[in-house]
Coordinates of C-alpha atoms and ligand atoms in Angstrom, one line a residue:
M15 CA 0.0 0.0 0.0
T16 CA 1.1 3.4 -0.3
A17 CA 2.4 6.1 2.0
L18 CA -0.8 6.1 3.8
T19 CA -0.1 6.8 7.4
R20 CA -1.2 4.3 10.0
R21 CA -3.5 6.9 11.4
Q22 CA -5.3 7.3 8.1
I23 CA -5.7 3.6 7.8
L24 CA -7.0 3.1 11.2
A25 CA -9.0 6.3 11.8
G26 CA -11.5 6.9 9.2
G27 CA -9.4 6.9 6.2
F28 CA -11.6 7.1 3.2
G29 CA -9.5 4.8 1.2
L30 CA -11.0 2.1 -0.8
A31 CA -10.2 -1.4 -1.1
S32 CA -11.6 -2.8 -4.2
L33 CA -14.9 -3.7 -5.6
G34 CA -16.4 -7.1 -5.8
A35 CA -19.7 -8.5 -6.8
L36 CA -23.1 -7.4 -5.7
A37 CA -24.8 -10.7 -5.5
A38 CA -27.9 -9.1 -4.4
C39 CA -31.5 -9.6 -4.5
S40 CA -32.6 -6.3 -5.5
S41 CA -35.9 -5.9 -3.9
G42 CA -38.4 -7.5 -2.3
S43 CA -38.9 -10.4 -0.2
S44 CA -35.9 -12.6 -0.7
M45 CA -34.1 -12.7 2.6
G46 CA -33.6 -15.5 4.5
D47 CA -30.4 -17.4 4.7
M48 CA -27.8 -14.8 5.2
P49 CA -25.1 -15.7 7.6
G50 CA -25.1 -13.7 10.8
M51 CA -22.8 -11.0 11.9
G52 CA -19.5 -11.5 10.2
G53 CA -17.3 -9.3 12.0
A54 CA -13.8 -8.5 11.2
T55 CA -11.2 -9.9 13.5
T56 CA -8.8 -7.1 13.3
S57 CA -7.6 -5.8 16.6
S58 CA -9.0 -2.5 17.5
A59 CA -6.2 -1.3 19.6
S60 CA -5.3 1.9 17.7
T61 CA -8.0 4.1 16.5
G62 CA -6.0 7.3 16.0
H63 CA -6.8 10.6 17.6
A64 CA -9.3 10.0 20.3
M65 CA -12.1 9.1 18.0
G66 CA -13.7 7.5 21.0
A67 CA -15.0 3.9 21.5
I68 CA -16.1 2.1 18.4
P69 CA -19.8 1.3 18.9
T70 CA -21.1 -2.2 18.9
A71 CA -23.5 -3.1 16.2
T72 CA -26.5 -4.5 18.0
P73 CA -28.8 -6.7 15.8
L74 CA -31.9 -5.1 14.5
T75 CA -35.2 -6.9 14.6
P76 CA -37.8 -6.1 11.9
K77 CA -40.8 -4.1 13.2
P78 CA -44.2 -5.7 12.5
G79 CA -44.8 -5.5 8.8
Q80 CA -41.4 -4.2 8.0
K81 CA -39.8 -5.6 4.9
V82 CA -36.3 -7.0 5.1
V83 CA -34.0 -6.7 2.1
T84 CA -31.0 -9.0 2.2
A85 CA -28.0 -9.1 0.0
T86 CA -24.4 -10.1 -0.2
L87 CA -21.7 -7.8 -1.5
R88 CA -18.4 -9.4 -2.7
P89 CA -15.7 -6.8 -3.2
R90 CA -13.1 -8.7 -5.2
P91 CA -10.5 -8.4 -7.9
V92 CA -12.1 -8.5 -11.3
T93 CA -11.4 -7.7 -14.9
L94 CA -13.9 -5.2 -16.2
D95 CA -14.6 -4.7 -19.9
L96 CA -14.8 -0.9 -20.2
G97 CA -15.7 -1.3 -23.9
G98 CA -12.6 -3.0 -25.5
I99 CA -10.3 -1.8 -22.8
H100 CA -9.9 -4.3 -19.9
A101 CA -9.3 -3.0 -16.4
N102 CA -7.8 -5.2 -13.8
T103 CA -9.4 -3.7 -10.8
W104 CA -11.5 -4.2 -7.7
A105 CA -15.3 -4.1 -7.9
Y106 CA -18.5 -5.3 -6.3
T107 CA -20.0 -6.3 -9.7
D108 CA -18.9 -7.5 -13.1
E109 CA -20.4 -4.4 -14.8
L110 CA -20.4 -0.9 -13.4
G111 CA -23.6 1.1 -12.9
T112 CA -26.0 -1.2 -14.7
A113 CA -27.9 -3.0 -11.9
P114 CA -28.9 -0.7 -9.1
F115 CA -29.5 -2.2 -5.7
R116 CA -33.1 -1.3 -4.6
A117 CA -35.2 -1.2 -1.5
S118 CA -38.1 0.9 -0.4
A119 CA -38.2 3.7 2.2
G120 CA -38.7 2.2 5.6
D121 CA -37.2 -1.2 4.7
L122 CA -34.6 -2.9 6.9
L123 CA -31.5 -3.7 4.9
R124 CA -29.2 -6.5 5.9
I125 CA -26.2 -6.5 3.7
T126 CA -23.4 -9.0 4.2
V127 CA -20.0 -7.9 2.9
D128 CA -17.8 -10.9 2.0
N129 CA -14.4 -9.3 1.6
Q130 CA -12.5 -11.1 -1.1
L131 CA -10.0 -8.3 -1.6
P132 CA -6.4 -8.6 -0.7
S133 CA -6.9 -5.6 1.6
D134 CA -9.1 -4.3 4.4
T135 CA -12.3 -2.6 3.2
S136 CA -15.6 -1.1 4.5
V137 CA -18.8 0.1 2.9
H138 CA -20.3 3.6 3.3
W139 CA -24.0 4.1 2.3
H140 CA -23.6 7.5 0.8
G141 CA -26.4 9.9 1.7
I142 CA -28.5 7.5 3.6
R143 CA -29.3 8.5 7.2
V144 CA -28.2 5.1 8.6
R145 CA -27.6 4.5 12.3
N146 CA -24.1 5.4 13.2
V147 CA -22.8 1.8 13.6
A148 CA -23.7 1.1 9.9
D149 CA -21.9 4.1 8.5
G150 CA -18.9 2.2 7.3
V151 CA -16.0 4.3 8.6
P152 CA -13.2 2.1 9.8
G153 CA -11.7 3.2 13.2
V154 CA -14.8 5.3 13.9
T155 CA -18.0 3.3 13.5
Q156 CA -16.5 -0.2 13.0
Q157 CA -13.3 -2.1 12.7
P158 CA -12.0 -2.5 9.2
I159 CA -13.3 -5.6 7.4
A160 CA -10.2 -7.6 7.1
K161 CA -9.4 -9.6 3.9
G162 CA -11.3 -12.8 3.9
A163 CA -13.7 -11.6 6.6
R164 CA -17.5 -11.1 6.5
Y165 CA -19.3 -8.2 8.0
L166 CA -23.0 -7.5 8.3
Y167 CA -24.5 -4.0 7.8
E168 CA -28.0 -3.6 9.2
F169 CA -29.9 -0.4 8.9
E170 CA -33.2 1.2 8.1
A171 CA -33.3 3.3 4.9
P172 CA -35.7 6.1 6.1
D173 CA -35.8 8.3 3.0
A174 CA -36.5 7.6 -0.7
G175 CA -34.0 8.8 -3.2
T176 CA -31.0 8.1 -5.4
Y177 CA -27.9 7.0 -3.5
F178 CA -24.8 4.9 -3.9
F179 CA -22.3 3.0 -1.8
H180 CA -18.6 2.7 -1.8
P181 CA -15.7 1.9 0.6
H182 CA -14.6 4.4 3.1
T183 CA -11.1 3.0 3.1
G184 CA -8.1 4.7 1.4
V185 CA -8.7 5.6 -2.2
Q186 CA -10.6 2.4 -3.0
I187 CA -13.5 4.4 -4.5
D188 CA -11.2 5.3 -7.4
R189 CA -11.2 1.7 -8.5
G190 CA -14.5 0.0 -9.5
L191 CA -15.8 -0.2 -5.9
Y192 CA -19.2 1.5 -6.2
A193 CA -22.8 0.7 -7.1
P194 CA -26.0 2.7 -7.3
L195 CA -28.6 2.3 -4.5
V196 CA -32.1 3.4 -5.2
I197 CA -34.6 3.8 -2.3
D198 CA -38.1 3.8 -3.8
D199 CA -40.9 5.8 -2.4
P200 CA -43.9 3.5 -2.0
K201 CA -46.2 6.5 -2.3
D202 CA -44.5 7.9 -5.4
K203 CA -47.0 7.8 -8.3
G204 CA -44.2 8.0 -10.8
G205 CA -45.6 9.8 -13.8
Y206 CA -42.9 8.6 -16.1
D207 CA -42.5 5.8 -18.5
A208 CA -39.0 4.6 -17.9
E209 CA -36.2 5.1 -15.4
W210 CA -32.5 5.0 -16.2
V211 CA -29.6 5.1 -13.7
V212 CA -26.6 6.9 -15.1
V213 CA -23.4 6.6 -13.1
L214 CA -20.5 8.9 -14.0
D215 CA -16.9 8.0 -13.2
D216 CA -13.3 9.0 -13.9
W217 CA -11.1 6.0 -14.7
T218 CA -7.4 5.2 -14.3
D219 CA -7.1 1.9 -12.5
G220 CA -5.6 -1.3 -14.0
I221 CA -5.4 -0.2 -17.7
P222 CA -2.4 0.4 -20.0
G223 CA -1.3 3.9 -19.3
G224 CA -3.4 4.3 -16.2
K225 CA -2.0 4.8 -12.7
N226 CA -3.1 2.8 -9.7
P227 CA -5.0 5.1 -7.3
D228 CA -2.7 4.2 -4.5
T229 CA 0.2 5.3 -6.6
I230 CA -1.5 8.6 -7.4
L231 CA -2.1 9.1 -3.7
A232 CA 1.5 8.3 -2.8
D233 CA 2.7 10.8 -5.5
F234 CA 0.5 13.5 -3.9
Q235 CA 1.7 12.6 -0.4
A236 CA 5.3 12.9 -1.6
K237 CA 4.5 16.5 -2.6
T238 CA 2.6 17.5 0.5
G239 CA 3.5 20.1 3.0
P240 CA 2.0 22.7 5.2
I241 CA -1.5 24.2 4.5
S242 CA -1.8 27.9 3.7
T243 CA -4.7 29.2 5.7
G244 CA -5.3 32.6 4.1
M245 CA -7.0 33.2 0.9
N246 CA -4.9 31.2 -1.6
H247 CA -4.9 32.4 -5.1
D248 CA -2.0 30.2 -6.4
M249 CA -3.1 28.6 -9.6
S250 CA 0.4 27.4 -10.6
G251 CA -0.2 23.8 -9.8
M252 CA -3.0 23.5 -12.3
D253 CA -1.1 22.4 -15.3
H254 CA -3.5 20.0 -17.0
G255 CA -6.7 21.9 -16.7
M256 CA -8.9 24.2 -18.8
A257 CA -10.6 27.3 -17.7
S258 CA -13.8 26.6 -15.8
P259 CA -16.4 28.9 -14.2
L260 CA -16.0 26.7 -11.1
G261 CA -12.4 27.6 -10.7
D262 CA -10.0 24.6 -10.6
A263 CA -12.4 21.7 -10.8
G264 CA -10.0 18.7 -10.5
D265 CA -6.3 17.7 -10.1
I266 CA -6.0 14.6 -12.2
A267 CA -6.1 14.1 -16.0
Y268 CA -7.8 10.7 -16.1
P269 CA -7.3 8.5 -19.2
H270 CA -11.1 7.8 -19.5
Y271 CA -14.4 9.2 -18.4
L272 CA -17.2 6.6 -18.1
I273 CA -21.0 6.3 -18.1
N274 CA -22.1 3.0 -16.5
G275 CA -18.6 1.6 -16.9
R276 CA -18.1 2.3 -20.6
I277 CA -15.7 4.5 -22.4
P278 CA -17.2 6.9 -25.0
A279 CA -16.0 4.8 -27.9
A280 CA -18.2 1.9 -26.7
P281 CA -21.2 3.6 -25.1
R282 CA -24.2 2.0 -23.5
T283 CA -27.5 2.6 -25.3
F284 CA -30.8 3.5 -23.5
T285 CA -33.9 2.9 -25.6
A286 CA -37.4 4.3 -25.3
K287 CA -40.2 5.5 -27.6
P288 CA -40.5 9.1 -28.9
G289 CA -42.7 11.2 -26.5
Q290 CA -42.0 9.0 -23.5
K291 CA -41.1 10.6 -20.3
V292 CA -38.0 9.2 -18.6
R293 CA -36.6 9.7 -15.1
I294 CA -32.8 9.7 -15.2
R295 CA -31.0 9.2 -11.9
F296 CA -27.5 10.7 -12.2
I297 CA -24.8 9.7 -9.7
N298 CA -21.2 11.0 -9.8
A299 CA -19.0 8.2 -8.5
G300 CA -15.9 9.9 -9.7
S301 CA -13.0 10.7 -7.4
D302 CA -11.6 14.0 -8.8
T303 CA -14.0 15.0 -11.6
I304 CA -17.0 17.4 -11.7
F305 CA -19.1 16.5 -14.7
K306 CA -21.2 18.9 -16.9
V307 CA -24.0 16.8 -18.1
A308 CA -26.5 17.2 -21.0
L309 CA -28.8 15.2 -23.2
G310 CA -28.3 16.5 -26.8
G311 CA -31.4 18.1 -28.3
H312 CA -33.3 18.0 -25.0
T313 CA -34.2 20.1 -21.9
M314 CA -33.9 18.3 -18.6
T315 CA -36.2 19.1 -15.7
V316 CA -34.4 18.7 -12.4
T317 CA -36.7 17.1 -9.8
H318 CA -34.4 15.8 -7.0
S319 CA -31.1 16.6 -5.6
D320 CA -29.3 14.1 -3.3
G321 CA -32.5 12.2 -3.0
Y322 CA -34.8 15.1 -2.0
A323 CA -37.4 16.8 -4.1
V324 CA -36.7 20.3 -5.5
Q325 CA -39.0 22.7 -7.1
P326 CA -38.7 21.5 -10.7
Q327 CA -36.3 23.5 -12.8
D328 CA -35.5 23.3 -16.5
T329 CA -32.0 23.3 -17.7
K330 CA -29.9 22.4 -20.8
A331 CA -26.9 21.3 -18.8
L332 CA -26.2 20.5 -15.2
Y333 CA -23.0 20.3 -13.0
I334 CA -22.7 17.2 -10.9
A335 CA -19.8 17.0 -8.4
M336 CA -18.3 13.9 -6.8
G337 CA -20.8 12.4 -4.4
E338 CA -23.8 14.4 -5.7
R339 CA -26.9 12.8 -7.2
Y340 CA -29.6 14.5 -9.4
D341 CA -32.8 13.1 -10.8
V342 CA -34.2 14.7 -13.9
L343 CA -37.3 14.2 -16.1
V344 CA -37.0 14.4 -19.9
T345 CA -39.6 14.0 -22.6
L346 CA -37.8 12.2 -25.4
A347 CA -37.7 13.3 -29.0
D348 CA -37.5 11.0 -32.0
G349 CA -34.1 9.8 -33.0
A350 CA -30.7 9.0 -31.5
F351 CA -29.1 11.4 -29.1
P352 CA -25.9 11.8 -27.1
L353 CA -26.1 11.7 -23.3
A354 CA -22.8 13.4 -22.6
A355 CA -20.8 14.2 -19.4
A356 CA -17.9 16.5 -19.9
P357 CA -15.1 16.4 -17.3
E358 CA -15.2 20.1 -16.1
G359 CA -12.0 21.9 -16.5
K360 CA -10.2 18.9 -18.0
K361 CA -9.3 18.0 -21.6
G362 CA -10.5 14.4 -21.7
T363 CA -13.2 13.1 -24.0
P364 CA -16.6 13.4 -22.4
A365 CA -18.3 10.3 -21.1
L366 CA -21.1 9.2 -23.5
A367 CA -24.2 7.1 -23.6
V368 CA -26.7 6.8 -26.5
V369 CA -30.4 7.6 -26.1
R370 CA -32.3 6.0 -29.0
T371 CA -36.0 6.4 -29.6
G372 CA -36.0 6.0 -33.4
A373 CA -33.9 5.9 -36.6
G374 CA -30.7 7.9 -37.0
T375 CA -27.0 7.5 -36.8
A376 CA -25.8 6.9 -33.3
P377 CA -23.8 9.8 -31.8
T378 CA -20.0 9.2 -31.5
P379 CA -17.5 10.8 -29.1
S380 CA -16.9 13.5 -31.7
T381 CA -20.6 14.4 -32.1
P382 CA -21.0 18.0 -30.9
V383 CA -23.3 18.5 -28.0
S384 CA -24.3 22.2 -28.2
E385 CA -25.9 22.1 -24.7
L386 CA -22.4 21.6 -23.2
A387 CA -21.2 24.8 -24.7
G388 CA -23.3 27.1 -22.6
A389 CA -23.9 27.7 -19.0
A390 CA -24.9 24.9 -16.7
L391 CA -27.1 24.7 -13.6
V392 CA -25.2 24.6 -10.2
G393 CA -27.1 22.7 -7.5
T394 CA -27.3 25.6 -5.0
S395 CA -29.4 27.5 -7.5
L396 CA -32.2 25.0 -6.8
T397 CA -34.9 25.4 -4.2
A398 CA -36.4 22.7 -1.9
A399 CA -39.9 21.4 -2.8
D400 CA -42.3 22.1 0.1
A401 CA -42.5 18.5 1.0
A402 CA -38.7 18.2 1.3
K403 CA -38.2 21.2 3.6
L404 CA -36.8 20.8 7.1
S405 CA -39.1 22.3 9.7
S406 CA -38.4 26.0 10.1
K407 CA -36.2 26.7 13.1
D408 CA -33.4 29.2 13.9
P409 CA -30.0 27.5 14.4
A410 CA -29.0 27.3 18.0
R411 CA -25.4 27.7 17.0
T412 CA -23.2 28.5 14.0
V413 CA -19.9 26.8 13.5
D414 CA -17.4 28.3 11.0
V415 CA -15.7 25.9 8.7
Q416 CA -12.8 27.1 6.6
L417 CA -11.7 25.0 3.7
N418 CA -8.0 25.4 3.2
G419 CA -5.2 24.2 1.0
Q420 CA -3.4 24.5 -2.3
M421 CA -1.7 22.6 -5.1
K422 CA 1.9 23.5 -4.1
P423 CA 2.7 21.9 -1.8
Y424 CA -0.3 19.6 -2.3
A425 CA -2.1 19.9 1.0
W426 CA -5.7 20.2 2.1
G427 CA -7.4 20.7 5.4
I428 CA -10.3 22.2 7.4
N429 CA -9.8 25.1 9.7
G430 CA -6.1 25.1 8.9
K431 CA -5.7 21.5 10.1
K432 CA -5.3 18.2 8.4
F433 CA -7.4 15.3 9.5
G434 CA -5.7 13.8 12.6
E435 CA -4.8 17.2 13.9
D436 CA -8.4 18.5 13.5
T437 CA -10.8 19.6 16.2
P438 CA -14.1 17.8 15.7
M439 CA -17.3 19.8 15.6
Q440 CA -19.6 19.2 18.5
V441 CA -23.4 19.1 18.5
R442 CA -26.1 18.3 21.0
E443 CA -28.9 16.0 20.1
G444 CA -32.0 17.9 19.2
E445 CA -30.0 21.0 18.2
R446 CA -30.2 22.9 14.9
L447 CA -26.6 23.5 13.9
R448 CA -25.6 25.9 11.1
M449 CA -22.3 25.1 9.4
R450 CA -20.9 28.1 7.6
M451 CA -18.4 26.8 5.1
T452 CA -16.0 29.2 3.5
N453 CA -13.8 28.0 0.7
M454 CA -10.4 29.8 1.0
T455 CA -8.9 27.9 -2.0
M456 CA -9.0 28.2 -5.8
M457 CA -10.6 24.8 -6.1
A458 CA -14.2 23.8 -5.9
H459 CA -14.8 21.2 -3.1
P460 CA -17.9 19.0 -2.8
M461 CA -18.3 18.8 0.9
H462 CA -20.1 15.7 2.3
I463 CA -21.8 15.2 5.7
H464 CA -22.5 11.7 6.9
G465 CA -25.8 10.6 8.7
H466 CA -27.7 13.9 8.0
T467 CA -29.0 15.9 5.1
W468 CA -28.5 19.6 5.3
A469 CA -31.0 22.4 4.5
L470 CA -29.4 25.3 2.7
P471 CA -31.1 28.6 3.9
A472 CA -29.8 30.6 0.9
S473 CA -31.2 28.0 -1.5
G474 CA -34.8 28.0 -0.3
G475 CA -34.1 25.1 2.2
L476 CA -32.5 22.9 -0.5
R477 CA -31.6 19.6 1.0
K478 CA -28.1 18.3 0.3
D479 CA -25.7 15.8 1.8
T480 CA -23.0 16.8 -0.7
V481 CA -22.6 20.5 -1.6
L482 CA -20.2 22.0 -4.0
V483 CA -18.5 25.0 -2.5
L484 CA -16.9 27.1 -5.1
P485 CA -13.6 29.0 -4.7
M486 CA -14.0 31.9 -2.3
Q487 CA -17.7 31.1 -1.8
T488 CA -19.4 30.8 1.6
V489 CA -22.3 28.3 1.9
E490 CA -24.4 28.0 5.0
A491 CA -25.9 24.6 5.7
D492 CA -28.2 23.7 8.6
L493 CA -28.6 20.3 10.1
Q494 CA -31.0 18.9 12.6
A495 CA -29.1 16.8 15.1
D496 CA -31.4 13.8 15.2
N497 CA -29.0 10.9 14.6
P498 CA -26.5 10.5 17.4
G499 CA -23.0 9.3 16.8
T500 CA -19.7 10.4 15.3
W501 CA -20.1 11.4 11.7
M502 CA -17.5 12.3 9.1
Y503 CA -17.5 15.5 7.3
H504 CA -15.1 15.7 4.3
C505 CA -14.4 16.8 0.8
H506 CA -15.6 14.1 -1.7
N507 CA -12.5 14.5 -3.8
I508 CA -11.0 11.3 -2.4
Y509 CA -7.4 12.7 -2.7
H510 CA -8.3 15.8 -0.8
A511 CA -10.0 13.7 1.9
E512 CA -7.0 11.4 2.2
L513 CA -4.6 14.3 2.3
G514 CA -6.5 15.8 5.2
M515 CA -9.7 17.6 4.2
M516 CA -11.8 15.7 6.6
T517 CA -13.0 16.1 10.2
S518 CA -16.0 14.8 12.2
L519 CA -19.2 16.0 13.9
R520 CA -19.7 14.5 17.3
Y521 CA -22.8 14.4 19.5
A522 CA -22.0 15.5 23.0
Ligands
CU248 CU1 -11.7 19.1 -2.1

């Protein structure tokens, strides 16, 4: 493994292991014969900087009438066919993005992880308000799942929406270790004819000319140093990028950008009939890439952000940062159209899928997508739907959160500190806490909170668990402290998180 420090490995390192197979029943009533609590056998002696005792996962008993959804995940070494390019990597599944795991709001999920990786791993259920013991943060909410060990995650999924899951171990998320997770709303009347899940990713692992994510991380760590804590306007480290209205949007020039595990030269095709209305669930599973997304020839109506309903807003193009999810509705025209995701501020070929409702030549990677040439919607310009609003309440307290760092030396942190030297945020159960995040850097950072979904007062109460904070921008985000535990708060650029842009929120 790389130059990861012992503390990072043991205390909440994000790093990923690898992905394996999702041998899952995707809904319903299967259940039954899963083995019980697996439990890693790793010693828990060192948990880093006073993260407190690791909680014990007490078994959950289904409530009367509660459906139980059971599955087994097998993170494992695999060879993925990215469309003629074969990647020797780690994954949960043999294809990326194509088979969402599903349950319904209120279900009890029992997911056994059978770790077939040559490494520790963990699984974080990104965006879901799980109980703390199921949050998947090694050294904080559980012991790492050792290689060869099994571990049972049991939690209720309280809120419908579009989610995904990935390891919270090292930079494993930058391999193929992710999969979509859709929590259906039993009361949702739908109102659309088809639903597509579109997972975006930046790819480097296990291919000719691609670097292993652990090597990328080690290279960054070799260039790290102190964090500058003032406003940092140094752009000199950004030597592979292109101008972006988001500032510096990413650090790494990836060899490929993928939609549902395919390079643009070998795109997946979604089919429907002209005039049909389709719900597209977008998930950015990338590690260092903000995507600008459009469906050529169409207007998208954004209906949900990070699982929660928004007041519908039309747009030609949409920015989706790492860890963010957006649902859109589109009424399809007649023909063949490019669904394209351009890596913002980077030179690579946009990720591509084909939408086909009729005759016509399929778009190729060189088909122009005029919608990508103009402005794009940024999530914070959305407003919460009434039904998604948090109850109105003044925050009891405001905590200031400065996002610090720079490219040279490559160092990132929060309130001037790298994770490990950080001072965790405190909250009392029942409190409304306002986090006032100020980005002091020239990069955009998608900041992610575990176990809660913020309400953004300046965005009409917009609910987000991952919010993109632009260079020099301040974003206020309120949370209702209704889920006790120790919860990570970090940048969802995995390299920033691993280099130190991470802290925690603890209930007193
Ligand atoms: Cu960041």
